[in-house]
Short mmCIF file of C-alpha atoms and ligand atoms in Angstrom, two decimals:
data_model
loop_
_atom_site.label_atom_id
_atom_site.label_comp_id
_atom_site.label_asym_id
_atom_site.label_seq_id
_atom_site.Cartn_x
_atom_site.Cartn_y
_atom_site.Cartn_z
CA MET T 1 85.83 129.20 118.18
CA LYS T 2 84.63 128.78 114.60
CA LYS T 3 86.12 125.72 112.95
CA VAL T 4 86.50 125.49 109.17
CA ILE T 5 87.49 122.49 107.07
CA THR T 6 88.52 122.15 103.42
CA TYR T 7 89.95 119.41 101.24
CA GLY T 8 92.04 119.02 98.12
CA SER T 9 94.92 117.28 96.39
CA PHE T 10 96.98 120.48 96.28
CA ASP T 11 99.19 119.00 93.62
CA LEU T 12 101.82 121.32 92.09
CA PHE T 13 100.78 123.99 94.59
CA HIS T 14 99.61 127.13 92.86
CA GLU T 15 98.04 130.52 93.43
CA GLY T 16 94.48 129.13 93.25
CA HIS T 17 95.24 126.84 96.19
CA TYR T 18 96.85 129.70 98.12
CA ASN T 19 93.83 131.97 97.61
CA LEU T 20 91.42 129.23 98.56
CA LEU T 21 93.25 128.47 101.82
CA LYS T 22 93.55 132.15 102.68
CA ARG T 23 89.82 132.70 102.25
CA ALA T 24 88.95 129.46 104.00
CA LYS T 25 90.97 130.57 107.02
CA ALA T 26 89.26 133.96 106.98
CA LEU T 27 85.88 132.24 107.34
CA GLY T 28 86.63 131.26 110.92
CA ASP T 29 89.26 130.91 113.66
CA TYR T 30 90.67 127.46 113.11
CA LEU T 31 91.31 125.85 109.72
CA ILE T 32 91.69 122.12 109.12
CA VAL T 33 92.94 121.09 105.68
CA GLY T 34 92.47 117.55 104.38
CA VAL T 35 95.03 116.47 101.80
CA THR T 36 94.22 113.43 99.68
CA THR T 37 96.42 110.36 99.37
CA GLU T 38 97.55 109.23 95.95
CA GLN T 39 95.56 106.00 96.34
CA TYR T 40 92.37 107.87 97.18
CA ASP T 41 92.82 110.17 94.21
CA GLU T 42 93.46 107.17 92.02
CA SER T 43 90.27 105.51 93.20
CA ARG T 44 88.23 108.59 92.28
CA GLY T 45 89.79 108.74 88.86
CA LYS T 46 92.45 111.40 89.42
CA LEU T 47 95.42 109.56 88.04
CA ASN T 48 98.08 112.14 87.41
CA ILE T 49 99.09 113.42 90.82
CA VAL T 50 102.76 114.38 90.58
CA ASP T 51 103.83 115.56 94.05
CA SER T 52 104.17 113.13 96.93
CA LEU T 53 101.76 113.38 99.84
CA ASP T 54 104.62 114.75 101.98
CA LYS T 55 105.32 117.49 99.54
CA ARG T 56 101.67 118.43 99.14
CA ILE T 57 101.23 118.58 102.93
CA GLU T 58 104.40 120.64 103.27
CA ASN T 59 103.16 123.14 100.67
CA VAL T 60 99.87 123.56 102.52
CA ARG T 61 101.75 123.94 105.82
CA GLN T 62 104.03 126.61 104.39
CA THR T 63 101.11 128.91 103.60
CA GLY T 64 100.68 129.32 107.37
CA PHE T 65 96.86 129.22 107.00
CA ALA T 66 96.29 125.67 108.19
CA ASP T 67 96.05 125.13 111.93
CA GLU T 68 95.84 121.41 111.39
CA ILE T 69 96.47 119.17 108.40
CA ILE T 70 94.84 115.78 108.06
CA VAL T 71 95.03 113.10 105.40
CA GLU T 72 91.94 112.15 103.40
CA ASP T 73 92.06 108.57 102.23
CA HIS T 74 88.55 107.23 101.80
CA PRO T 75 85.08 108.12 100.56
CA GLY T 76 82.73 109.21 103.32
CA GLN T 77 85.57 110.64 105.38
CA LYS T 78 84.33 114.21 105.04
CA VAL T 79 81.10 113.31 106.85
CA GLU T 80 83.11 111.63 109.60
CA ASP T 81 85.59 114.51 109.94
CA VAL T 82 82.97 117.23 110.18
CA GLN T 83 81.41 115.45 113.15
CA LYS T 84 84.65 114.30 114.68
CA TYR T 85 86.27 117.75 114.68
CA GLY T 86 83.07 119.68 115.51
CA ILE T 87 83.24 121.67 112.25
CA ASP T 88 81.14 124.80 111.73
CA ILE T 89 81.94 125.50 108.08
CA PHE T 90 82.79 123.15 105.26
CA THR T 91 84.28 124.94 102.28
CA VAL T 92 85.66 124.18 98.82
CA GLY T 93 86.10 126.04 95.56
CA SER T 94 83.19 127.03 93.35
CA ASP T 95 84.03 124.28 90.81
CA TRP T 96 82.32 122.01 93.34
CA THR T 97 79.17 124.13 93.73
CA GLY T 98 76.26 121.89 94.68
CA ALA T 99 78.42 118.79 95.04
CA PHE T 100 78.61 119.07 98.81
CA ASP T 101 75.11 120.29 99.64
CA HIS T 102 74.52 117.05 101.54
CA MET T 103 77.02 118.34 104.14
CA LYS T 104 74.49 121.02 105.11
CA GLN T 105 72.89 118.52 107.51
CA PHE T 106 76.07 118.74 109.60
CA CYS T 107 77.39 122.31 109.18
CA GLU T 108 77.37 125.40 107.01
CA VAL T 109 78.65 124.84 103.46
CA VAL T 110 80.45 127.65 101.64
CA TYR T 111 81.59 127.47 98.02
CA LEU T 112 84.40 129.98 97.58
CA GLU T 113 84.94 131.67 94.24
CA ARG T 114 87.60 129.72 92.36
CA THR T 115 90.67 131.63 91.15
CA LYS T 116 90.37 131.94 87.41
CA ASN T 117 92.74 130.44 84.85
CA ILE T 118 94.82 128.23 87.07
CA SER T 119 94.61 124.60 88.08
CA SER T 120 96.97 121.72 88.81
CA THR T 121 95.92 120.25 85.48
CA GLN T 122 96.97 123.43 83.71
CA VAL T 123 100.30 123.53 85.54
CA ARG T 124 100.92 119.89 84.65
CA ASN T 125 100.12 120.53 81.02
CA ALA T 126 102.16 123.72 80.86
CA SER T 127 105.24 122.11 82.34
CA HIS T 128 104.88 119.19 79.96
CA PRO T 129 103.47 119.66 76.49
CA ILE T 130 100.60 117.35 75.61
CA ILE T 131 101.90 113.96 74.52
CA ARG T 132 100.57 113.00 71.10
CA ILE T 133 99.93 109.29 70.96
CA GLY T 134 99.52 107.30 67.78
CA VAL T 135 97.86 103.89 67.78
CA VAL T 136 99.37 101.05 65.77
CA GLY T 137 96.72 98.52 64.82
CA THR T 138 92.98 98.88 64.93
CA GLY T 139 91.78 95.67 66.56
CA ARG T 140 89.64 94.96 69.62
CA ILE T 141 92.01 96.38 72.22
CA ALA T 142 92.86 99.52 70.21
CA VAL T 143 89.18 100.41 70.18
CA ARG T 144 89.17 100.37 73.99
CA PHE T 145 92.36 102.38 74.25
CA VAL T 146 91.22 105.66 72.73
CA PRO T 147 88.27 106.30 75.08
CA GLU T 148 90.41 105.28 78.09
CA ALA T 149 93.16 107.74 77.15
CA LYS T 150 90.62 110.54 77.57
CA TYR T 151 90.69 109.95 81.32
CA VAL T 152 94.40 110.73 81.51
CA SER T 153 95.41 114.36 81.39
CA GLY T 154 98.39 115.41 79.30
CA VAL T 155 97.81 113.00 76.43
CA MET T 156 95.94 113.11 73.17
CA VAL T 157 95.45 110.25 70.75
CA ASN T 158 95.85 112.00 67.42
CA SER T 159 96.62 109.35 64.83
CA VAL T 160 96.41 105.75 63.76
CA TYR T 161 98.55 103.52 61.59
CA ASN T 162 97.50 100.33 59.89
CA PRO T 163 99.12 98.84 56.78
CA LYS T 164 95.54 98.31 55.57
CA ILE T 165 94.50 101.85 54.82
CA GLU T 166 90.74 101.12 54.90
CA SER T 167 91.05 99.87 58.49
CA ALA T 168 93.11 102.91 59.47
CA LYS T 169 90.57 105.26 57.89
CA GLU T 170 87.62 103.58 59.54
CA PHE T 171 89.32 103.80 62.95
CA GLY T 172 90.39 107.41 62.33
CA ASP T 173 86.80 108.36 61.45
CA GLN T 174 85.37 106.52 64.42
CA PHE T 175 87.58 108.44 66.87
CA GLU T 176 87.94 111.65 64.87
CA LEU T 177 91.72 111.44 64.68
CA ASP T 178 93.88 113.91 62.75
CA LEU T 179 95.75 111.27 60.79
CA ALA T 180 94.88 107.77 59.60
CA THR T 181 97.66 106.33 57.52
CA ASP T 182 99.41 103.27 56.09
CA ASP T 183 102.71 105.16 55.90
CA PHE T 184 104.72 104.46 59.05
CA ASN T 185 107.23 107.27 58.48
CA ALA T 186 104.50 109.85 58.01
CA PHE T 187 102.87 108.48 61.16
CA MET T 188 106.12 108.83 63.14
CA LYS T 189 106.31 112.51 62.29
CA GLU T 190 102.97 113.21 63.95
CA VAL T 191 103.49 111.49 67.30
CA ASP T 192 105.57 111.63 70.48
CA ALA T 193 104.58 108.16 71.57
CA ILE T 194 102.85 105.10 70.19
CA TYR T 195 100.60 102.44 71.56
CA ILE T 196 101.16 99.14 69.77
CA ALA T 197 98.06 97.00 69.48
CA SER T 198 98.85 95.18 66.25
CA PRO T 199 99.12 91.37 65.86
CA HIS T 200 101.55 89.88 68.39
CA GLN T 201 104.37 88.98 66.02
CA THR T 202 104.62 92.57 64.77
CA HIS T 203 105.15 94.15 68.21
CA TYR T 204 108.92 93.86 68.25
CA GLU T 205 109.42 95.37 64.80
CA TYR T 206 107.11 98.35 65.36
CA ALA T 207 108.52 99.00 68.82
CA LYS T 208 112.06 98.93 67.49
CA ARG T 209 111.32 101.32 64.64
CA ALA T 210 109.59 103.79 66.92
CA LEU T 211 112.18 103.64 69.71
CA GLU T 212 114.99 104.21 67.21
CA GLN T 213 113.24 107.38 66.15
CA GLY T 214 113.07 108.59 69.76
CA LYS T 215 109.40 107.80 70.33
CA HIS T 216 108.04 106.44 73.61
CA VAL T 217 106.38 103.06 73.28
CA LEU T 218 103.54 101.45 75.18
CA CYS T 219 103.32 97.97 73.72
CA GLU T 220 100.55 95.44 74.13
CA LYS T 221 101.55 92.06 75.50
CA PRO T 222 103.56 90.10 74.61
CA LEU T 223 106.24 92.70 73.99
CA ALA T 224 108.39 90.15 72.17
CA PHE T 225 108.62 86.42 71.60
CA LYS T 226 112.34 86.25 72.28
CA ARG T 227 114.26 87.25 75.36
CA ALA T 228 117.03 88.83 73.30
CA GLU T 229 114.51 90.94 71.42
CA ALA T 230 112.98 92.29 74.62
CA GLU T 231 116.47 93.04 75.96
CA GLU T 232 117.35 94.80 72.75
CA LEU T 233 114.21 96.94 72.85
CA PHE T 234 114.90 98.11 76.40
CA ALA T 235 118.51 98.87 75.44
CA ILE T 236 117.35 100.97 72.47
CA ALA T 237 114.87 102.80 74.72
CA ARG T 238 117.66 103.60 77.18
CA GLU T 239 119.99 104.73 74.43
CA HIS T 240 117.39 107.15 73.09
CA GLY T 241 116.16 108.28 76.49
CA VAL T 242 112.58 107.17 75.88
CA VAL T 243 110.10 105.05 77.80
CA LEU T 244 109.23 101.50 76.84
CA LEU T 245 106.43 99.87 78.78
CA GLU T 246 104.65 96.58 78.24
CA ALA T 247 100.90 97.00 78.49
CA ILE T 248 99.72 94.25 80.81
CA LYS T 249 96.96 96.35 82.28
CA THR T 250 96.59 94.24 85.42
CA ALA T 251 100.09 95.25 86.52
CA TYR T 252 99.14 98.91 86.83
CA CYS T 253 95.68 98.70 88.36
CA PRO T 254 95.40 99.66 92.04
CA GLY T 255 93.88 96.38 93.22
CA PHE T 256 96.62 94.22 91.78
CA VAL T 257 99.34 96.55 93.08
CA GLN T 258 97.77 96.21 96.53
CA LEU T 259 97.52 92.43 96.18
CA VAL T 260 101.23 92.19 95.41
CA GLY T 261 102.02 94.49 98.33
CA ILE T 262 99.95 92.40 100.75
CA ALA T 263 101.41 89.14 99.45
CA LYS T 264 104.90 90.48 100.00
CA SER T 265 104.10 91.97 103.40
CA GLY T 266 104.53 88.68 105.19
CA VAL T 267 100.89 88.15 106.25
CA ILE T 268 100.78 84.79 104.48
CA GLY T 269 104.34 83.98 105.52
CA ARG T 270 106.86 82.95 102.90
CA ILE T 271 105.28 82.67 99.46
CA CYS T 272 105.73 79.10 98.22
CA ASP T 273 103.39 78.70 95.30
CA VAL T 274 101.53 80.87 92.81
CA GLU T 275 98.83 79.45 90.57
CA ALA T 276 97.26 81.72 87.99
CA CYS T 277 94.65 80.77 85.45
CA PHE T 278 93.11 82.67 82.53
CA THR T 279 90.97 80.94 79.94
CA ARG T 280 88.50 82.22 77.40
CA LEU T 281 86.71 80.00 74.93
CA THR T 282 87.35 81.82 71.70
CA ASP T 283 85.63 81.49 68.38
CA PRO T 284 87.48 78.92 66.22
CA GLY T 285 87.52 81.46 63.37
CA LEU T 286 89.49 84.06 65.34
CA ARG T 287 93.22 84.73 65.02
CA GLU T 288 94.03 83.08 68.37
CA ARG T 289 92.61 79.78 67.02
CA THR T 290 93.88 79.99 63.42
CA ASP T 291 97.38 81.49 63.56
CA THR T 292 99.57 78.40 63.71
CA ALA T 293 102.75 80.38 64.34
CA TYR T 294 101.65 82.73 67.13
CA GLY T 295 98.09 81.82 68.12
CA GLY T 296 96.98 79.60 70.98
CA GLY T 297 96.20 79.85 74.65
CA PHE T 298 99.64 80.58 76.00
CA THR T 299 100.67 83.35 73.63
CA GLU T 300 97.23 84.89 74.05
CA PHE T 301 96.75 84.76 77.81
CA GLY T 302 100.08 83.59 79.20
CA SER T 303 101.26 87.17 79.77
CA HIS T 304 98.43 87.63 82.25
CA THR T 305 99.22 84.51 84.20
CA LEU T 306 102.98 84.99 84.11
CA LEU T 307 102.66 88.45 85.62
CA PRO T 308 101.82 87.40 89.21
CA ILE T 309 104.27 84.51 88.93
CA MET T 310 107.18 86.77 87.97
CA LYS T 311 106.18 89.43 90.49
CA LEU T 312 105.74 87.10 93.43
CA MET T 313 108.12 84.20 92.79
CA GLY T 314 110.69 86.20 90.85
CA THR T 315 112.28 85.88 87.44
CA ASN T 316 114.95 83.37 88.46
CA TYR T 317 113.09 80.12 88.08
CA LYS T 318 115.21 76.98 87.78
CA GLU T 319 113.04 75.15 85.30
CA VAL T 320 109.87 75.55 83.31
CA ARG T 321 107.88 72.74 81.78
CA PHE T 322 105.02 73.14 79.32
CA ASP T 323 102.16 70.70 78.81
CA SER T 324 99.57 71.49 76.20
CA ILE T 325 96.41 70.13 74.69
CA LYS T 326 96.51 71.02 71.02
CA ASP T 327 94.18 71.13 68.06
CA GLU T 328 94.86 69.35 64.75
CA ASN T 329 97.11 72.24 63.62
CA GLY T 330 99.31 72.15 66.68
CA ILE T 331 97.78 75.27 68.24
CA ASP T 332 97.52 74.92 72.01
CA LEU T 333 93.94 74.99 73.24
CA TYR T 334 95.17 74.78 76.81
CA THR T 335 98.63 75.05 78.34
CA LYS T 336 100.05 74.46 81.76
CA ALA T 337 103.43 76.06 82.38
CA SER T 338 104.96 74.70 85.59
CA PHE T 339 107.85 76.53 87.18
CA VAL T 340 110.31 75.25 89.72
CA TYR T 341 112.08 77.72 91.98
CA ASP T 342 114.69 77.19 94.65
CA HIS T 343 112.10 77.76 97.36
CA GLY T 344 108.82 77.09 95.66
CA MET T 345 106.87 76.58 92.50
CA ALA T 346 104.30 78.18 90.25
CA LEU T 347 101.70 77.17 87.71
CA SER T 348 100.25 79.11 84.82
CA LYS T 349 97.12 77.77 83.14
CA SER T 350 95.86 79.44 79.99
CA GLY T 351 93.46 78.40 77.32
CA VAL T 352 91.42 79.37 74.30
CA GLY T 353 89.66 76.03 73.87
CA VAL T 354 89.42 74.67 77.42
CA LYS T 355 87.54 76.39 80.21
CA SER T 356 88.76 76.42 83.78
CA GLU T 357 88.30 78.40 86.98
CA GLY T 358 90.08 81.71 86.37
CA GLN T 359 91.61 82.27 89.75
CA LEU T 360 94.84 83.49 91.26
CA LEU T 361 95.95 81.54 94.30
CA ILE T 362 99.05 82.49 96.28
CA SER T 363 100.06 80.02 98.94
CA GLY T 364 102.33 80.82 101.84
CA THR T 365 103.59 79.29 105.06
CA LYS T 366 100.99 81.15 107.17
CA GLY T 367 98.03 81.51 104.84
CA TYR T 368 96.97 82.14 101.28
CA ILE T 369 95.53 84.80 99.03
CA LEU T 370 92.66 84.00 96.73
CA ALA T 371 91.56 86.32 93.95
CA GLU T 372 88.68 84.91 91.98
CA SER T 373 87.89 85.48 88.34
CA PRO T 374 88.33 88.06 86.94
CA TRP T 375 91.41 88.54 89.12
CA TRP T 376 93.14 90.31 86.22
CA LEU T 377 90.66 93.18 86.65
CA THR T 378 91.51 93.14 90.34
CA GLN T 379 88.70 94.53 92.46
CA TYR T 380 88.53 92.02 95.24
CA PHE T 381 90.66 89.42 96.97
CA GLU T 382 90.77 87.58 100.25
CA VAL T 383 93.56 86.61 102.59
CA ARG T 384 92.70 83.34 104.28
CA TYR T 385 94.28 81.32 107.06
CA GLU T 386 94.17 77.88 108.66
CA ASP T 387 91.38 79.13 110.88
CA PRO T 388 88.51 79.64 108.41
CA SER T 389 86.84 82.22 110.65
CA LYS T 390 89.84 84.51 110.13
CA LYS T 391 89.53 86.10 106.72
CA ASP T 392 90.65 89.52 105.48
CA ARG T 393 88.80 91.03 102.55
CA TYR T 394 90.25 93.70 100.27
CA PHE T 395 88.25 95.78 97.83
CA SER T 396 89.58 98.12 95.22
CA LYS T 397 88.31 100.20 92.35
CA PHE T 398 88.95 99.22 88.76
CA LEU T 399 87.67 102.04 86.63
CA GLY T 400 86.34 101.57 83.12
CA GLN T 401 88.35 99.15 81.01
CA GLY T 402 91.37 99.69 83.26
CA LEU T 403 93.70 100.84 80.48
CA ARG T 404 93.77 104.33 81.98
CA TYR T 405 96.09 103.13 84.76
CA GLU T 406 98.81 101.94 82.39
CA ILE T 407 98.40 105.06 80.25
CA SER T 408 98.72 107.23 83.34
CA ASP T 409 101.90 105.44 84.46
CA PHE T 410 103.29 105.65 80.94
CA VAL T 411 102.78 109.43 80.94
CA TYR T 412 104.24 109.71 84.42
CA MET T 413 107.40 107.96 83.26
CA ILE T 414 107.61 110.03 80.08
CA HIS T 415 107.67 113.04 82.38
CA GLY T 416 110.82 111.65 83.93
CA HIS T 417 109.40 110.15 87.12
CA GLN T 418 110.53 106.67 88.06
CA GLY T 419 108.28 106.15 91.07
CA ARG T 420 105.82 103.80 89.40
CA SER T 421 108.19 101.62 87.38
CA TYR T 422 108.17 99.00 90.15
CA LYS T 423 104.68 97.96 89.08
CA PHE T 424 106.03 96.05 86.11
CA THR T 425 109.76 96.08 85.68
CA GLU T 426 111.99 95.72 82.68
CA GLU T 427 113.38 92.53 84.20
CA GLU T 428 109.88 91.03 84.52
CA SER T 429 108.99 92.00 80.97
CA ILE T 430 112.19 90.42 79.65
CA ALA T 431 111.63 87.27 81.70
CA ILE T 432 108.13 86.86 80.24
CA ALA T 433 109.53 87.18 76.70
CA GLY T 434 112.03 84.46 77.66
CA VAL T 435 109.24 82.12 78.78
CA MET T 436 107.31 82.77 75.55
CA GLU T 437 110.45 81.95 73.58
CA GLN T 438 110.88 78.60 75.30
CA PHE T 439 107.23 77.75 74.83
CA LEU T 440 107.26 78.56 71.10
CA ALA T 441 110.52 76.68 70.58
CA LYS T 442 109.03 73.57 72.15
CA ARG T 443 105.76 73.88 70.22
CA GLU T 444 107.66 74.33 66.96
CA ALA T 445 109.93 71.38 67.65
CA GLU T 446 106.92 69.19 68.42
CA ARG T 447 105.20 70.33 65.25
CA ARG T 448 108.26 69.35 63.20
CA GLU T 449 108.27 65.96 64.87
CA GLY T 450 104.56 65.62 64.17
CA LEU T 451 103.65 65.46 67.85
N1 CTP K 501 90.90 125.80 93.73
C1 CTP K 501 90.58 127.14 93.59
N2 CTP K 501 91.02 127.80 92.47
C2 CTP K 501 91.75 127.17 91.53
C3 CTP K 501 92.09 125.80 91.68
C4 CTP K 501 91.64 125.14 92.80
O1 CTP K 501 89.92 127.73 94.41
N3 CTP K 501 92.12 127.84 90.47
C5 CTP K 501 90.41 125.07 94.89
C6 CTP K 501 89.51 123.88 94.57
O2 CTP K 501 88.20 124.30 94.27
C7 CTP K 501 89.60 123.07 95.82
C8 CTP K 501 91.04 123.33 96.29
O3 CTP K 501 91.49 124.50 95.60
O4 CTP K 501 88.72 123.57 96.80
C9 CTP K 501 91.96 122.17 96.00
O5 CTP K 501 91.79 121.84 94.63
P1 CTP K 501 92.56 120.72 93.83
O6 CTP K 501 91.57 119.81 93.23
O7 CTP K 501 93.64 120.18 94.63
O8 CTP K 501 93.23 121.67 92.68
P2 CTP K 501 92.98 121.82 91.15
O9 CTP K 501 93.95 122.85 90.65
O10 CTP K 501 91.53 122.08 90.86
O11 CTP K 501 93.43 120.38 90.61
P3 CTP K 501 93.14 119.56 89.27
O12 CTP K 501 93.42 120.45 88.12
O13 CTP K 501 94.06 118.38 89.37
O14 CTP K 501 91.68 119.15 89.35
#
């Protein structure tokens, strides 16, 4: 019996997949089809899979060509499978020609002619027109956004807005955008969605204006400095049927999603304490060290540290207390935000003028999770126990600058899917705005009192 194996995502099952499976089956007597998991696709940079694994398997099954369907979930699995199943022929479409020649040491490799003019990517794009994204603001993070968006199918960054026209023009030239403008209304006409990367205090206003005009909004952190403002923005988004997402990139990256899942799985028992730290010594001339109203360690990095706290301890803290070390202008160089919960506690440490160990430590009744710096670009963490010889290690990919994950989830939600909204919820976003509000109120009060 001649055994054949092939692999694919088989997302939005189409004629090209059907033809491939038919010809793969015809190469032998028994066909095994490997269907990729969403996580595996994500780790190899394929971020826009729409159909669930179940659905993709079911579609392959319904062709009647597969004698056996397996799940592919890790690199190197093909080499294992070919040996494990005693495969005679490994086959894939001609778009992969040459890519699997190394399999020739185990079996015959056949590249089948690919069906022309059809692909899952095309189907995705045809069912949803390309989303035109405009960037608001041209600072450090905006510069990283445009190249990252290129990794996500179905979107195109086409324009930029900055009230300073020279900055808009320079950015537009750098990324060859269609429109670079200082006219917000003209900008709105050219986009379906915006990415807000302007100074913190302008986020709320831009988000509101765009949402009211029916545009989707991906907004850099912090979304707002007042709880009521964040609530209002989500209400406007709902009213206009558009997506509003706060861009804390950590929340959407696979490693952090896995860390939260493991923490909540019970392996470390009941979670009692979360400590998260993010500090970066920033140049005293930069906005974070000079803006007396909105600069400082907590407004700059607090969103990062509050994320695991809100996700793991919840948004219903009983009390929060802030302690800061400030410069002569009242800007916090370092802030500790301590939370008290009914069944635990949490600590956020953030700083622009004090350096500390940037770790995330989650303590439970049976063990703890430690993610070392840079935990916010989560690639690695450990689960540790009383017995130091027992230690579980978790590795994950974090591709490029990591913004592609949030962009991908943003697009997914714009297409009407809700499946990924758990990664960073509206409630968590609103709670973080509420914490920022309390922090700023205290800092302002202290400034007035000359403290
Ligand atoms: N395939 C094919 N003809 C097509 C599309 C895909 O023969 N028009 C083959 C691929 O070469 C691969 C298998 O079908 O062997 C599964 O491909 P997959 O990557 O799931 O499909 P694509 O349509 O190529 O997906 P995407 O656009 O997301 O890359």
